[in-house]
mmCIF file of C-alpha atoms in Angstrom:
data_model
loop_
_atom_site.group_PDB
_atom_site.id
_atom_site.type_symbol
_atom_site.label_atom_id
_atom_site.label_comp_id
_atom_site.label_asym_id
_atom_site.label_seq_id
_atom_site.Cartn_x
_atom_site.Cartn_y
_atom_site.Cartn_z
ATOM 1 C CA UNK A 1 -32.883 41.325 25.685
ATOM 2 C CA UNK A 2 -32.080 40.295 29.221
ATOM 3 C CA UNK A 3 -29.583 42.199 31.330
ATOM 4 C CA UNK A 4 -27.355 39.124 31.147
ATOM 5 C CA UNK A 5 -25.813 39.999 27.771
ATOM 6 C CA UNK A 6 -22.698 42.124 27.477
ATOM 7 C CA UNK A 7 -20.886 44.195 24.885
ATOM 8 C CA UNK A 8 -17.108 43.953 24.619
ATOM 9 C CA UNK A 9 -15.866 47.295 23.371
ATOM 10 C CA UNK A 10 -12.558 48.681 22.177
ATOM 11 C CA UNK A 11 -12.295 52.429 22.526
ATOM 12 C CA UNK A 12 -9.324 53.985 20.769
ATOM 13 C CA UNK A 13 -8.069 57.510 21.301
ATOM 14 C CA UNK A 14 -4.963 57.185 19.127
ATOM 15 C CA UNK A 15 -3.608 54.131 17.285
ATOM 16 C CA UNK A 16 -1.620 52.877 20.267
ATOM 17 C CA UNK A 17 -3.885 54.168 23.028
ATOM 18 C CA UNK A 18 -6.992 52.101 23.661
ATOM 19 C CA UNK A 19 -9.093 50.379 26.296
ATOM 20 C CA UNK A 20 -11.024 47.132 26.000
ATOM 21 C CA UNK A 21 -13.886 46.654 28.426
ATOM 22 C CA UNK A 22 -17.120 44.796 28.949
ATOM 23 C CA UNK A 23 -20.421 46.479 29.809
ATOM 24 C CA UNK A 24 -24.011 45.258 30.185
ATOM 25 C CA UNK A 25 -25.727 45.582 26.782
ATOM 26 C CA UNK A 26 -28.927 47.092 28.174
ATOM 27 C CA UNK A 27 -27.094 49.978 29.866
ATOM 28 C CA UNK A 28 -27.640 53.365 28.226
ATOM 29 C CA UNK A 29 -25.231 55.280 25.998
ATOM 30 C CA UNK A 30 -24.789 57.728 28.872
ATOM 31 C CA UNK A 31 -23.342 54.840 30.928
ATOM 32 C CA UNK A 32 -21.041 53.908 28.048
ATOM 33 C CA UNK A 33 -19.813 57.510 27.807
ATOM 34 C CA UNK A 34 -19.138 57.666 31.536
ATOM 35 C CA UNK A 35 -17.215 54.379 31.355
ATOM 36 C CA UNK A 36 -15.059 55.556 28.437
ATOM 37 C CA UNK A 37 -14.175 58.801 30.187
ATOM 38 C CA UNK A 38 -13.395 56.976 33.439
ATOM 39 C CA UNK A 39 -11.121 54.396 31.781
ATOM 40 C CA UNK A 40 -9.097 57.160 30.120
ATOM 41 C CA UNK A 41 -8.763 59.009 33.427
ATOM 42 C CA UNK A 42 -10.761 62.061 32.343
ATOM 43 C CA UNK A 43 -13.312 64.013 34.368
ATOM 44 C CA UNK A 44 -16.889 63.432 33.202
ATOM 45 C CA UNK A 45 -17.616 67.143 33.067
ATOM 46 C CA UNK A 46 -18.482 68.031 29.466
ATOM 47 C CA UNK A 47 -21.203 67.504 26.877
ATOM 48 C CA UNK A 48 -20.743 64.611 24.459
ATOM 49 C CA UNK A 49 -22.265 62.576 21.682
ATOM 50 C CA UNK A 50 -21.927 59.412 19.629
ATOM 51 C CA UNK A 51 -21.713 59.878 15.848
ATOM 52 C CA UNK A 52 -21.877 57.446 12.938
ATOM 53 C CA UNK A 53 -19.141 59.226 10.943
ATOM 54 C CA UNK A 54 -15.645 58.041 11.859
ATOM 55 C CA UNK A 55 -13.725 60.997 10.374
ATOM 56 C CA UNK A 56 -14.288 64.489 9.096
ATOM 57 C CA UNK A 57 -16.989 66.659 10.613
ATOM 58 C CA UNK A 58 -18.595 63.993 12.782
ATOM 59 C CA UNK A 59 -21.253 66.450 14.004
ATOM 60 C CA UNK A 60 -22.858 66.090 10.550
ATOM 61 C CA UNK A 61 -23.345 62.356 10.989
ATOM 62 C CA UNK A 62 -26.636 60.954 9.698
ATOM 63 C CA UNK A 63 -26.995 58.957 12.935
ATOM 64 C CA UNK A 64 -26.170 60.705 16.192
ATOM 65 C CA UNK A 65 -26.918 60.458 19.875
ATOM 66 C CA UNK A 66 -26.243 63.533 21.992
ATOM 67 C CA UNK A 67 -26.536 64.718 25.557
ATOM 68 C CA UNK A 68 -28.116 67.852 24.058
ATOM 69 C CA UNK A 69 -31.084 65.724 22.949
ATOM 70 C CA UNK A 70 -31.838 65.089 26.599
ATOM 71 C CA UNK A 71 -31.915 68.852 27.159
ATOM 72 C CA UNK A 72 -34.326 69.340 24.238
ATOM 73 C CA UNK A 73 -31.714 71.217 22.216
ATOM 74 C CA UNK A 74 -30.879 68.819 19.363
ATOM 75 C CA UNK A 75 -32.347 66.757 16.543
ATOM 76 C CA UNK A 76 -30.211 63.836 17.699
ATOM 77 C CA UNK A 77 -31.376 60.802 19.633
ATOM 78 C CA UNK A 78 -31.056 60.563 23.418
ATOM 79 C CA UNK A 79 -27.981 59.162 25.188
ATOM 80 C CA UNK A 80 -29.951 58.774 28.420
ATOM 81 C CA UNK A 81 -32.745 56.686 26.872
ATOM 82 C CA UNK A 82 -30.900 54.686 24.190
ATOM 83 C CA UNK A 83 -29.553 51.268 25.231
ATOM 84 C CA UNK A 84 -26.057 50.408 24.017
ATOM 85 C CA UNK A 85 -27.434 47.403 22.127
ATOM 86 C CA UNK A 86 -29.728 49.675 20.077
ATOM 87 C CA UNK A 87 -26.874 51.943 18.951
ATOM 88 C CA UNK A 88 -24.368 49.088 18.534
ATOM 89 C CA UNK A 89 -26.442 46.013 17.569
ATOM 90 C CA UNK A 90 -23.691 44.012 15.809
ATOM 91 C CA UNK A 91 -20.084 43.001 16.450
ATOM 92 C CA UNK A 92 -17.973 45.325 14.306
ATOM 93 C CA UNK A 93 -20.285 48.337 14.692
ATOM 94 C CA UNK A 94 -18.310 51.567 15.149
ATOM 95 C CA UNK A 95 -19.072 55.148 16.114
ATOM 96 C CA UNK A 96 -17.118 58.218 17.107
ATOM 97 C CA UNK A 97 -17.556 59.267 20.720
ATOM 98 C CA UNK A 98 -16.958 63.027 20.793
ATOM 99 C CA UNK A 99 -16.298 64.285 24.307
ATOM 100 C CA UNK A 100 -15.945 67.985 25.155
ATOM 101 C CA UNK A 101 -16.960 69.920 22.054
ATOM 102 C CA UNK A 102 -14.418 72.647 22.898
ATOM 103 C CA UNK A 103 -11.347 70.395 23.091
ATOM 104 C CA UNK A 104 -12.852 67.832 20.709
ATOM 105 C CA UNK A 105 -11.651 64.524 22.127
ATOM 106 C CA UNK A 106 -12.595 61.902 19.517
ATOM 107 C CA UNK A 107 -12.646 58.270 20.595
ATOM 108 C CA UNK A 108 -13.396 55.497 18.096
ATOM 109 C CA UNK A 109 -15.796 53.080 19.752
ATOM 110 C CA UNK A 110 -16.123 49.575 18.321
ATOM 111 C CA UNK A 111 -17.952 46.444 19.409
ATOM 112 C CA UNK A 112 -15.338 43.683 19.360
ATOM 113 C CA UNK A 113 -17.469 40.933 20.852
ATOM 114 C CA UNK A 114 -20.582 39.937 22.731
ATOM 115 C CA UNK A 115 -20.737 37.962 25.915
ATOM 116 C CA UNK A 116 -22.788 36.918 28.889
ATOM 117 C CA UNK A 117 -22.648 38.383 32.343
ATOM 118 C CA UNK A 118 -20.644 36.216 34.719
ATOM 119 C CA UNK A 119 -21.999 35.576 38.186
ATOM 120 C CA UNK A 120 -20.228 37.679 40.787
ATOM 121 C CA UNK A 121 -18.449 39.910 38.248
ATOM 122 C CA UNK A 122 -18.847 43.691 38.499
ATOM 123 C CA UNK A 123 -19.648 45.669 35.361
ATOM 124 C CA UNK A 124 -18.425 47.589 33.555
ATOM 125 C CA UNK A 125 -15.074 45.881 33.789
ATOM 126 C CA UNK A 126 -11.783 46.831 32.208
ATOM 127 C CA UNK A 127 -10.203 44.008 30.217
ATOM 128 C CA UNK A 128 -7.122 45.590 28.622
ATOM 129 C CA UNK A 129 -5.237 48.885 28.701
ATOM 130 C CA UNK A 130 -2.798 49.826 25.945
ATOM 131 C CA UNK A 131 -0.876 53.099 26.055
ATOM 132 C CA UNK A 132 -0.909 55.972 28.497
ATOM 133 C CA UNK A 133 -3.864 58.322 28.143
ATOM 134 C CA UNK A 134 -2.994 61.980 27.572
ATOM 135 C CA UNK A 135 -3.859 64.582 30.164
ATOM 136 C CA UNK A 136 -7.370 65.920 29.761
ATOM 137 C CA UNK A 137 -6.234 69.424 30.644
ATOM 138 C CA UNK A 138 -2.539 69.746 29.728
ATOM 139 C CA UNK A 139 -0.801 72.671 31.367
ATOM 140 C CA UNK A 140 0.184 74.627 28.240
ATOM 141 C CA UNK A 141 1.062 77.733 30.244
ATOM 142 C CA UNK A 142 4.429 76.256 31.272
ATOM 143 C CA UNK A 143 5.520 76.160 27.615
ATOM 144 C CA UNK A 144 5.223 79.913 27.103
#
């Protein structure tokens, strides 16, 4: 696959909070994770993984890609070596992106289309923003 093909993704945090964006298909899952976190305004400062289960205990997914695999501490596949197109080969493919195992941010990641890179365009590129993202680190101490 040439680096001219793109994935159009919809990443949903809650039903009315999502981001649509386009990314080069041959980029790695690590790049996809960084893009998701950036477009929701979070700091990219925690471990993460992509999991085939969409609900329940996603860690037990039969197919998983984790940052831990790149550290040699997991039976999962690598996020740094796996191209997006290998994990999400078809339009309609979905996975859970679990970011920050402590706080457990679960984003549903779905391929909503495929495209071709446009000359002069910068990727990844944000196509649509719906809803305000929550704070990554809400200040709960003020409520006490």
